[in-house]
Amino acid sequence: MQGHRLRGLRDGTSGLVAMPASISKAPRPQRMAWPRLLDNTRLGGRAAAPTDGGRSEYQKDHDRLIFSEPFRKLSRKTQVHPLPENDRVHNRLTHTLEVSCVGRSLGELTGKRLAAAGELPPHVAAADVAAVVQAACLAHDIGNPPFGHAGEYAVRDWYSRRPIGFFSGCTPAAVQDFKTFEGNAQGFRLLTSLVDTVGLRLTYATLASFIKYPWSSVHAPRHRPGKFNYFDSERAIFTEICGKLGIVEHEAGVFARHPLVYLVEAADDICYAIIDIEDGIEMGILPPADVEALLCDLLTAPLQAEFRGAASSLTDNQRIRWLRGKAVDLLIEDCVQSFFSHAEAILCGRFASTLVEAGAPRVAQGIRAAKQMARDRIFTHSRKMEIEIGAYAAIDTLLDACSDSVRELLEVGNRDKLSYRASRVLTLMGEHAPPPGTPIEESYRLMNDFVSGLTDNRATRLAQAIRGAGG
């Protein structure tokens, strides 16, 4: 990257990724380079075949995700509201598709500016940058368990209540993984280790663009408590990806983000904030007027004037859709500008903010207000909390049954000697059932793979069946 074209930068000061203090003292910080960052080699070292004018390797990543089973399951996983009765409320799949559309736009605008500056390697077109961001957006929630974040908390809580002896045979790092179970790390495991034994074989560039929290559960307390992107079981794969792309390493096991992660994060921020409050209208939690006022504040003065001139002839839904469309357009433009305003800090791994927070004050304040409205009035709604309590009970039942069965298998050493109940549970676990002799740590990981891969509906039905069989 030619530094003089993208200079005049300032570091973000508020954000989610805490960088080690030693970075600012380095006289010559390491700097990432776009030719390496956009490597289209597939995980495992499979070199990309020469293109013949058809799909690029990054576009193939997009298609592989779309056609994968874990992606299809997102249609029955919670976005914000578990098991909603209103079909117009977003699920995890519709949210993901919207994020991917916004991400494609962010990537396309970014790719065009990089191409115009001569920063892209010969094998990468501007549209390929869009394809990488879009593919990473498609994958960004692929590891989430049933019931959304409530499912994550339920898994963590279950492991935290186990006695010390339950973890006999597990490494300290594995115990930390279990007690702080994270959907992002589960997604990385799924993409790299679980599908067809070696993941979906995505390109290094797309996989790195998926990694929002580039550290392990052991490092998380010093960077972003409760957030991390790889379990100890995927440490070697994670390190391989970062090494291949020349990602800045701040300390052993802790890396900078791939620059395109900031675009994926921005796409999620934009959709998450706006979608949550739109769903609040659908659920009868928020009045349209409150959402209308919030979205209007995101707009520039000329657009606000245009809206006031047209508002009287529009219905409530039409006004919300008009405002949403204009707001998303402005947010995309602002985030791309923010990306290039902070490009030097991003490429040196020193950018400690988000593109939204580091952008125009109007944008940052508007997104914060939207998220605050969601926290105060949607996330605490009684129906949502009631269903989440049920989600905890379902996760507890499933993990109780699975752990009893895998521990019994480890004890007896042969599936033919298992109790009827344990045998049936392991059969339900399918490909995630540990073979006889599997160490206890890997057995627990397989158990988590099974539970996290369930949809809301499937998890609810299985938990009910298990309770019935046990009662």
Short mmCIF file of C-alpha atoms in Angstrom, two decimals, residues 39-467:
data_model
loop_
_atom_site.label_atom_id
_atom_site.label_comp_id
_atom_site.label_asym_id
_atom_site.label_seq_id
_atom_site.Cartn_x
_atom_site.Cartn_y
_atom_site.Cartn_z
CA ASP A 39 -4.47 -14.09 -0.34
CA ASN A 40 -6.97 -16.36 -2.13
CA THR A 41 -5.29 -19.62 -1.14
CA ARG A 42 -7.71 -21.98 0.56
CA LEU A 43 -7.21 -23.22 4.11
CA GLY A 44 -4.98 -26.25 4.04
CA GLY A 45 -2.66 -24.81 1.43
CA ARG A 46 -4.74 -25.51 -1.66
CA ALA A 47 -3.62 -22.92 -4.19
CA ALA A 48 -6.28 -21.10 -6.19
CA ALA A 49 -6.66 -22.26 -9.77
CA PRO A 50 -6.12 -19.65 -12.50
CA THR A 51 -9.34 -17.81 -13.25
CA ASP A 52 -10.94 -18.08 -16.65
CA GLY A 53 -13.21 -15.08 -16.32
CA GLY A 54 -15.70 -16.97 -14.16
CA ARG A 55 -16.20 -16.77 -10.42
CA SER A 56 -13.29 -15.60 -8.31
CA GLU A 57 -12.21 -17.66 -5.30
CA TYR A 58 -13.86 -15.10 -3.03
CA GLN A 59 -17.16 -15.42 -4.88
CA LYS A 60 -16.87 -19.19 -4.42
CA ASP A 61 -16.52 -18.58 -0.67
CA HIS A 62 -19.83 -16.73 -0.76
CA ASP A 63 -21.51 -19.59 -2.63
CA ARG A 64 -20.07 -22.30 -0.38
CA LEU A 65 -21.54 -20.56 2.63
CA ILE A 66 -24.95 -20.06 1.01
CA PHE A 67 -25.19 -23.77 0.15
CA SER A 68 -23.96 -25.02 3.54
CA GLU A 69 -26.17 -26.71 6.11
CA PRO A 70 -25.10 -24.47 9.02
CA PHE A 71 -26.14 -21.43 7.00
CA ARG A 72 -29.60 -22.89 6.28
CA LYS A 73 -30.12 -23.51 9.99
CA LEU A 74 -29.91 -19.78 10.67
CA SER A 75 -33.49 -19.50 9.42
CA ARG A 76 -34.64 -21.10 12.67
CA LYS A 77 -32.28 -19.38 15.08
CA THR A 78 -32.98 -16.31 17.17
CA GLN A 79 -31.86 -12.85 16.14
CA VAL A 80 -33.32 -10.90 19.07
CA HIS A 81 -36.71 -12.46 19.81
CA PRO A 82 -36.75 -16.23 20.47
CA LEU A 83 -39.52 -18.18 18.71
CA PRO A 84 -41.48 -15.11 17.55
CA GLU A 85 -45.11 -15.52 16.57
CA ASN A 86 -44.85 -12.64 14.08
CA ASP A 87 -43.42 -13.96 10.78
CA ARG A 88 -42.15 -10.49 9.86
CA VAL A 89 -39.72 -10.35 12.77
CA HIS A 90 -36.11 -11.02 11.79
CA ASN A 91 -34.51 -14.36 12.44
CA ARG A 92 -30.77 -14.96 12.33
CA LEU A 93 -30.85 -15.76 8.60
CA THR A 94 -32.74 -12.66 7.46
CA HIS A 95 -30.47 -10.54 9.64
CA THR A 96 -27.41 -12.22 8.11
CA LEU A 97 -28.60 -11.66 4.55
CA GLU A 98 -29.22 -7.98 5.26
CA VAL A 99 -25.78 -7.64 6.84
CA SER A 100 -24.23 -9.28 3.78
CA CYS A 101 -25.95 -6.78 1.48
CA VAL A 102 -24.68 -3.82 3.48
CA GLY A 103 -21.25 -5.47 3.69
CA ARG A 104 -21.15 -5.92 -0.09
CA SER A 105 -21.81 -2.20 -0.56
CA LEU A 106 -19.11 -1.28 1.98
CA GLY A 107 -16.67 -3.67 0.31
CA GLU A 108 -17.45 -2.44 -3.19
CA LEU A 109 -16.89 1.22 -2.33
CA THR A 110 -13.70 0.32 -0.46
CA GLY A 111 -12.47 -1.88 -3.30
CA LYS A 112 -12.97 0.87 -5.87
CA ARG A 113 -10.97 3.34 -3.80
CA LEU A 114 -8.17 0.83 -3.23
CA ALA A 115 -8.09 -0.01 -6.94
CA ALA A 116 -7.97 3.66 -7.89
CA ALA A 117 -5.01 4.12 -5.54
CA GLY A 118 -3.19 1.14 -7.08
CA GLU A 119 -3.30 -0.83 -3.84
CA LEU A 120 -4.85 -4.10 -5.08
CA PRO A 121 -2.71 -7.01 -6.27
CA PRO A 122 -3.13 -8.20 -9.89
CA HIS A 123 -5.40 -11.12 -9.03
CA VAL A 124 -7.87 -8.96 -7.09
CA ALA A 125 -10.54 -6.73 -8.63
CA ALA A 126 -12.56 -4.14 -6.74
CA ALA A 127 -15.55 -6.50 -6.85
CA ASP A 128 -13.46 -9.15 -5.10
CA VAL A 129 -13.09 -6.95 -2.04
CA ALA A 130 -16.88 -6.74 -1.96
CA ALA A 131 -17.10 -10.54 -2.28
CA VAL A 132 -14.73 -11.09 0.65
CA VAL A 133 -16.68 -8.74 2.92
CA GLN A 134 -20.00 -10.20 1.81
CA ALA A 135 -18.84 -13.76 2.46
CA ALA A 136 -17.48 -12.87 5.89
CA CYS A 137 -20.80 -11.19 6.68
CA LEU A 138 -22.65 -14.37 5.69
CA ALA A 139 -20.52 -16.27 8.20
CA HIS A 140 -20.48 -13.74 11.02
CA ASP A 141 -23.19 -15.46 13.12
CA ILE A 142 -22.86 -19.01 11.82
CA GLY A 143 -21.60 -20.37 15.13
CA ASN A 144 -24.33 -18.91 17.33
CA PRO A 145 -26.22 -21.48 19.45
CA PRO A 146 -30.00 -21.66 19.59
CA PHE A 147 -31.82 -18.80 21.33
CA GLY A 148 -29.22 -16.17 20.42
CA HIS A 149 -27.11 -14.62 23.15
CA ALA A 150 -29.36 -16.22 25.76
CA GLY A 151 -28.12 -19.57 24.45
CA GLU A 152 -24.49 -18.46 24.86
CA TYR A 153 -25.13 -17.36 28.44
CA ALA A 154 -26.94 -20.63 29.17
CA VAL A 155 -23.99 -22.75 27.98
CA ARG A 156 -21.53 -20.65 30.00
CA ASP A 157 -23.73 -20.84 33.08
CA TRP A 158 -24.10 -24.63 32.81
CA TYR A 159 -20.34 -25.20 32.69
CA SER A 160 -19.71 -22.69 35.47
CA ARG A 161 -21.95 -24.73 37.76
CA ARG A 162 -20.03 -27.98 37.22
CA PRO A 163 -17.84 -29.28 40.08
CA ILE A 164 -14.06 -29.28 39.69
CA GLY A 165 -14.02 -33.04 39.13
CA PHE A 166 -16.17 -32.65 36.02
CA PHE A 167 -13.16 -31.13 34.24
CA SER A 168 -10.67 -33.82 35.23
CA GLY A 169 -8.61 -34.53 32.09
CA CYS A 170 -9.18 -31.08 30.57
CA THR A 171 -6.49 -28.44 30.16
CA PRO A 172 -6.95 -25.09 31.92
CA ALA A 173 -7.37 -23.41 28.52
CA ALA A 174 -10.17 -25.83 27.63
CA VAL A 175 -11.94 -25.21 30.93
CA GLN A 176 -11.79 -21.48 30.19
CA ASP A 177 -13.24 -22.17 26.71
CA PHE A 178 -16.16 -24.08 28.21
CA LYS A 179 -16.95 -21.58 30.96
CA THR A 180 -16.88 -18.64 28.55
CA PHE A 181 -18.42 -20.36 25.50
CA GLU A 182 -18.53 -17.90 22.60
CA GLY A 183 -20.50 -18.03 19.34
CA ASN A 184 -17.70 -16.31 17.41
CA ALA A 185 -15.18 -18.96 18.42
CA GLN A 186 -17.71 -21.70 17.70
CA GLY A 187 -18.19 -20.17 14.25
CA PHE A 188 -14.44 -20.26 13.60
CA ARG A 189 -14.35 -23.91 14.70
CA LEU A 190 -17.26 -24.71 12.41
CA LEU A 191 -15.71 -22.97 9.41
CA THR A 192 -12.30 -24.54 9.87
CA SER A 193 -12.71 -27.89 11.63
CA LEU A 194 -16.20 -29.33 11.54
CA VAL A 195 -17.65 -29.34 8.01
CA ASP A 196 -16.29 -32.23 5.93
CA THR A 197 -13.50 -32.61 8.53
CA VAL A 198 -11.62 -29.45 7.45
CA GLY A 199 -14.34 -26.86 7.33
CA LEU A 200 -15.70 -25.22 4.22
CA ARG A 201 -12.20 -24.69 2.81
CA LEU A 202 -12.68 -20.95 2.55
CA THR A 203 -9.86 -18.67 1.47
CA TYR A 204 -7.47 -17.27 4.02
CA ALA A 205 -8.70 -13.75 3.21
CA THR A 206 -12.35 -14.56 3.94
CA LEU A 207 -11.56 -16.50 7.11
CA ALA A 208 -9.44 -13.66 8.49
CA SER A 209 -12.17 -11.14 7.63
CA PHE A 210 -14.52 -13.18 9.83
CA ILE A 211 -12.28 -12.88 12.93
CA LYS A 212 -13.66 -10.01 14.97
CA TYR A 213 -11.90 -10.79 18.26
CA PRO A 214 -8.42 -12.11 17.33
CA TRP A 215 -7.47 -13.76 20.61
CA SER A 216 -8.44 -16.78 22.72
CA SER A 217 -10.58 -17.17 25.83
CA VAL A 218 -7.42 -16.97 27.95
CA HIS A 219 -6.59 -13.54 26.53
CA ALA A 220 -10.18 -12.22 26.53
CA PRO A 221 -10.22 -10.80 30.10
CA ARG A 222 -7.48 -8.33 29.14
CA HIS A 223 -8.97 -7.30 25.81
CA ARG A 224 -12.75 -7.76 25.69
CA PRO A 225 -14.14 -9.95 28.51
CA GLY A 226 -16.38 -12.69 27.19
CA LYS A 227 -15.42 -12.09 23.55
CA PHE A 228 -12.85 -14.12 21.61
CA ASN A 229 -12.58 -15.87 18.28
CA TYR A 230 -10.79 -19.17 18.76
CA PHE A 231 -10.92 -22.06 21.15
CA ASP A 232 -7.69 -23.71 22.21
CA SER A 233 -8.53 -26.61 19.87
CA GLU A 234 -8.23 -24.24 16.87
CA ARG A 235 -5.15 -22.36 18.04
CA ALA A 236 -2.85 -23.83 15.37
CA ILE A 237 -5.31 -23.07 12.55
CA PHE A 238 -5.83 -19.53 13.79
CA THR A 239 -2.08 -18.91 13.97
CA GLU A 240 -1.62 -20.38 10.49
CA ILE A 241 -4.17 -17.98 8.98
CA CYS A 242 -2.69 -14.91 10.65
CA GLY A 243 0.83 -15.92 9.68
CA LYS A 244 -0.13 -16.57 6.09
CA LEU A 245 -1.66 -13.09 5.71
CA GLY A 246 0.98 -11.19 7.65
CA ILE A 247 -1.44 -10.06 10.35
CA VAL A 248 0.30 -7.99 13.02
CA GLU A 249 0.91 -10.03 16.19
CA HIS A 250 0.78 -7.91 19.34
CA GLU A 251 1.75 -10.72 21.69
CA ALA A 252 1.74 -14.52 21.59
CA GLY A 253 -1.75 -15.56 20.51
CA VAL A 254 -3.08 -11.99 20.20
CA PHE A 255 -3.27 -10.44 16.75
CA ALA A 256 -4.55 -7.31 15.07
CA ARG A 257 -7.73 -7.48 13.05
CA HIS A 258 -7.68 -8.01 9.31
CA PRO A 259 -8.64 -4.55 7.94
CA LEU A 260 -11.80 -5.85 6.27
CA VAL A 261 -13.12 -6.98 9.66
CA TYR A 262 -13.94 -3.34 10.35
CA LEU A 263 -16.28 -3.32 7.34
CA VAL A 264 -17.96 -6.56 8.46
CA GLU A 265 -18.40 -5.08 11.94
CA ALA A 266 -19.82 -1.86 10.48
CA ALA A 267 -22.36 -3.80 8.40
CA ASP A 268 -23.47 -5.69 11.49
CA ASP A 269 -23.65 -2.51 13.57
CA ILE A 270 -25.78 -0.75 10.96
CA CYS A 271 -28.23 -3.61 10.58
CA TYR A 272 -28.32 -4.64 14.21
CA ALA A 273 -29.17 -1.17 15.46
CA ILE A 274 -31.84 -0.43 12.87
CA ILE A 275 -33.31 -3.93 12.70
CA ASP A 276 -33.72 -4.21 16.46
CA ILE A 277 -35.83 -1.10 16.65
CA GLU A 278 -37.84 -2.03 13.54
CA ASP A 279 -38.62 -5.40 15.11
CA GLY A 280 -39.71 -3.50 18.20
CA ILE A 281 -42.51 -1.98 16.11
CA GLU A 282 -43.51 -5.38 14.73
CA MET A 283 -43.63 -6.84 18.24
CA GLY A 284 -45.78 -3.95 19.49
CA ILE A 285 -43.03 -2.82 21.89
CA LEU A 286 -42.13 0.52 20.28
CA PRO A 287 -44.48 3.12 18.77
CA PRO A 288 -43.60 4.04 15.16
CA ALA A 289 -43.23 7.71 16.10
CA ASP A 290 -40.30 6.95 18.43
CA VAL A 291 -38.47 4.96 15.76
CA GLU A 292 -39.25 7.62 13.15
CA ALA A 293 -37.69 10.34 15.30
CA LEU A 294 -34.58 8.28 15.96
CA LEU A 295 -34.00 7.44 12.29
CA CYS A 296 -34.65 11.04 11.25
CA ASP A 297 -31.86 12.19 13.57
CA LEU A 298 -29.41 10.09 11.57
CA LEU A 299 -30.09 12.05 8.39
CA THR A 300 -28.47 15.20 7.08
CA ALA A 301 -30.43 18.46 7.21
CA PRO A 302 -31.36 18.35 3.47
CA LEU A 303 -32.70 14.81 3.80
CA GLN A 304 -34.64 15.71 6.92
CA ALA A 305 -36.26 18.57 4.99
CA GLU A 306 -37.08 16.21 2.11
CA PHE A 307 -38.65 13.76 4.54
CA ARG A 308 -40.81 16.42 6.17
CA GLY A 309 -42.09 17.42 2.75
CA ALA A 310 -43.11 13.86 1.87
CA ALA A 311 -44.13 12.48 5.29
CA SER A 312 -47.78 13.58 5.22
CA SER A 313 -48.53 11.45 2.18
CA LEU A 314 -46.93 8.30 3.60
CA THR A 315 -48.20 5.65 5.98
CA ASP A 316 -46.31 4.77 9.17
CA ASN A 317 -44.63 1.78 7.51
CA GLN A 318 -43.74 3.78 4.42
CA ARG A 319 -42.17 6.53 6.49
CA ILE A 320 -40.06 4.01 8.42
CA ARG A 321 -38.92 2.31 5.19
CA TRP A 322 -38.04 5.66 3.61
CA LEU A 323 -36.00 6.71 6.61
CA ARG A 324 -34.32 3.33 6.94
CA GLY A 325 -33.18 3.35 3.30
CA LYS A 326 -31.74 6.86 3.50
CA ALA A 327 -30.10 6.17 6.84
CA VAL A 328 -28.41 3.00 5.62
CA ASP A 329 -27.07 4.80 2.53
CA LEU A 330 -25.58 7.56 4.66
CA LEU A 331 -24.13 5.11 7.17
CA ILE A 332 -22.41 3.14 4.39
CA GLU A 333 -20.83 6.26 2.93
CA ASP A 334 -19.73 7.49 6.35
CA CYS A 335 -18.16 4.16 7.34
CA VAL A 336 -16.14 3.94 4.12
CA GLN A 337 -14.87 7.47 4.69
CA SER A 338 -14.01 6.53 8.27
CA PHE A 339 -12.12 3.46 7.00
CA PHE A 340 -9.88 5.53 4.77
CA SER A 341 -9.48 8.32 7.32
CA HIS A 342 -7.98 5.73 9.68
CA ALA A 343 -6.33 3.45 7.11
CA GLU A 344 -2.78 3.86 8.44
CA ALA A 345 -3.78 2.98 12.01
CA ILE A 346 -5.84 0.03 10.72
CA LEU A 347 -2.97 -1.37 8.65
CA CYS A 348 -0.57 -1.03 11.58
CA GLY A 349 -3.03 -2.77 13.93
CA ARG A 350 -3.41 0.35 16.08
CA PHE A 351 -7.03 1.30 15.39
CA ALA A 352 -8.92 0.78 18.65
CA SER A 353 -12.38 1.98 17.68
CA THR A 354 -15.16 1.05 15.26
CA LEU A 355 -15.89 2.75 11.96
CA VAL A 356 -19.26 3.92 13.26
CA GLU A 357 -17.85 5.39 16.47
CA ALA A 358 -14.94 7.03 14.63
CA GLY A 359 -17.19 8.54 11.95
CA ALA A 360 -19.38 11.63 11.89
CA PRO A 361 -20.70 12.55 15.37
CA ARG A 362 -24.27 12.52 14.03
CA VAL A 363 -23.85 8.91 12.93
CA ALA A 364 -22.11 7.69 16.07
CA GLN A 365 -24.68 9.36 18.33
CA GLY A 366 -27.58 8.01 16.28
CA ILE A 367 -26.35 4.41 16.41
CA ARG A 368 -25.67 4.68 20.14
CA ALA A 369 -29.21 6.02 20.65
CA ALA A 370 -30.69 3.15 18.63
CA LYS A 371 -28.76 0.54 20.61
CA GLN A 372 -29.73 2.20 23.88
CA MET A 373 -33.39 2.16 22.89
CA ALA A 374 -33.10 -1.54 22.12
CA ARG A 375 -31.41 -2.27 25.46
CA ASP A 376 -33.87 -0.24 27.51
CA ARG A 377 -37.14 -1.15 25.84
CA ILE A 378 -36.75 -4.29 23.73
CA PHE A 379 -34.21 -6.53 25.46
CA THR A 380 -36.05 -6.17 28.78
CA HIS A 381 -39.52 -6.87 27.40
CA SER A 382 -41.35 -9.43 29.53
CA ARG A 383 -42.19 -11.87 26.73
CA LYS A 384 -38.59 -11.94 25.52
CA MET A 385 -37.30 -12.62 29.03
CA GLU A 386 -39.90 -15.33 29.67
CA ILE A 387 -38.84 -17.24 26.55
CA GLU A 388 -35.16 -16.79 27.39
CA ILE A 389 -35.76 -18.39 30.79
CA GLY A 390 -37.21 -21.33 28.90
CA ALA A 391 -34.12 -21.32 26.67
CA TYR A 392 -31.92 -21.73 29.74
CA ALA A 393 -33.98 -24.72 30.82
CA ALA A 394 -33.71 -26.31 27.36
CA ILE A 395 -29.93 -25.85 27.19
CA ASP A 396 -29.56 -27.26 30.70
CA THR A 397 -31.58 -30.35 29.80
CA LEU A 398 -29.61 -30.98 26.62
CA LEU A 399 -26.19 -30.55 28.21
CA ASP A 400 -27.18 -32.68 31.22
CA ALA A 401 -28.24 -35.53 28.94
CA CYS A 402 -25.26 -35.24 26.60
CA SER A 403 -22.67 -35.02 29.38
CA ASP A 404 -24.17 -37.98 31.26
CA SER A 405 -24.01 -40.01 28.06
CA VAL A 406 -20.47 -39.11 26.98
CA ARG A 407 -19.13 -39.70 30.51
CA GLU A 408 -20.90 -43.05 30.67
CA LEU A 409 -19.34 -43.97 27.32
CA LEU A 410 -15.89 -43.03 28.59
CA GLU A 411 -16.47 -45.16 31.68
CA VAL A 412 -17.76 -48.33 30.00
CA GLY A 413 -15.68 -47.97 26.83
CA ASN A 414 -18.19 -49.60 24.51
CA ARG A 415 -21.50 -48.38 23.11
CA ASP A 416 -22.95 -51.89 23.41
CA LYS A 417 -22.67 -51.62 27.20
CA LEU A 418 -24.40 -48.27 27.49
CA SER A 419 -27.74 -47.76 29.22
CA TYR A 420 -30.68 -47.40 26.86
CA ARG A 421 -30.99 -43.67 27.57
CA ALA A 422 -27.30 -42.93 26.98
CA SER A 423 -27.37 -44.96 23.78
CA ARG A 424 -30.35 -43.02 22.46
CA VAL A 425 -28.83 -39.64 23.33
CA LEU A 426 -25.58 -40.50 21.55
CA THR A 427 -27.59 -41.62 18.55
CA LEU A 428 -29.33 -38.23 18.54
CA MET A 429 -25.93 -36.54 18.62
CA GLY A 430 -25.16 -38.19 15.28
CA GLU A 431 -21.79 -37.17 13.83
CA HIS A 432 -21.03 -35.25 17.01
CA ALA A 433 -21.21 -38.34 19.22
CA PRO A 434 -17.67 -39.11 20.41
CA PRO A 435 -16.28 -42.52 19.37
CA PRO A 436 -15.32 -44.84 22.26
CA GLY A 437 -12.01 -43.79 23.76
CA THR A 438 -12.35 -40.10 22.89
CA PRO A 439 -10.66 -37.99 25.61
CA ILE A 440 -13.07 -36.16 27.85
CA GLU A 441 -12.01 -32.69 26.66
CA GLU A 442 -12.74 -33.49 23.02
CA SER A 443 -15.97 -35.22 24.07
CA TYR A 444 -17.16 -32.00 25.68
CA ARG A 445 -16.24 -30.02 22.56
CA LEU A 446 -18.24 -32.43 20.42
CA MET A 447 -21.13 -32.08 22.84
CA ASN A 448 -20.99 -28.30 22.39
CA ASP A 449 -20.82 -28.73 18.61
CA PHE A 450 -24.06 -30.70 18.75
CA VAL A 451 -25.98 -28.34 21.04
CA SER A 452 -24.82 -25.13 19.34
CA GLY A 453 -25.76 -26.53 15.93
CA LEU A 454 -29.41 -27.03 16.91
CA THR A 455 -32.10 -24.61 15.84
CA ASP A 456 -34.42 -23.02 18.39
CA ASN A 457 -37.26 -25.35 17.44
CA ARG A 458 -35.13 -28.50 17.43
CA ALA A 459 -33.52 -27.67 20.78
CA THR A 460 -36.95 -27.06 22.32
CA ARG A 461 -38.40 -30.31 21.00
CA LEU A 462 -35.38 -32.42 22.03
CA ALA A 463 -35.35 -30.95 25.54
CA GLN A 464 -39.05 -31.69 25.92
CA ALA A 465 -38.54 -35.27 24.70
CA ILE A 466 -35.62 -35.82 27.06
CA ARG A 467 -37.57 -34.51 30.02
#
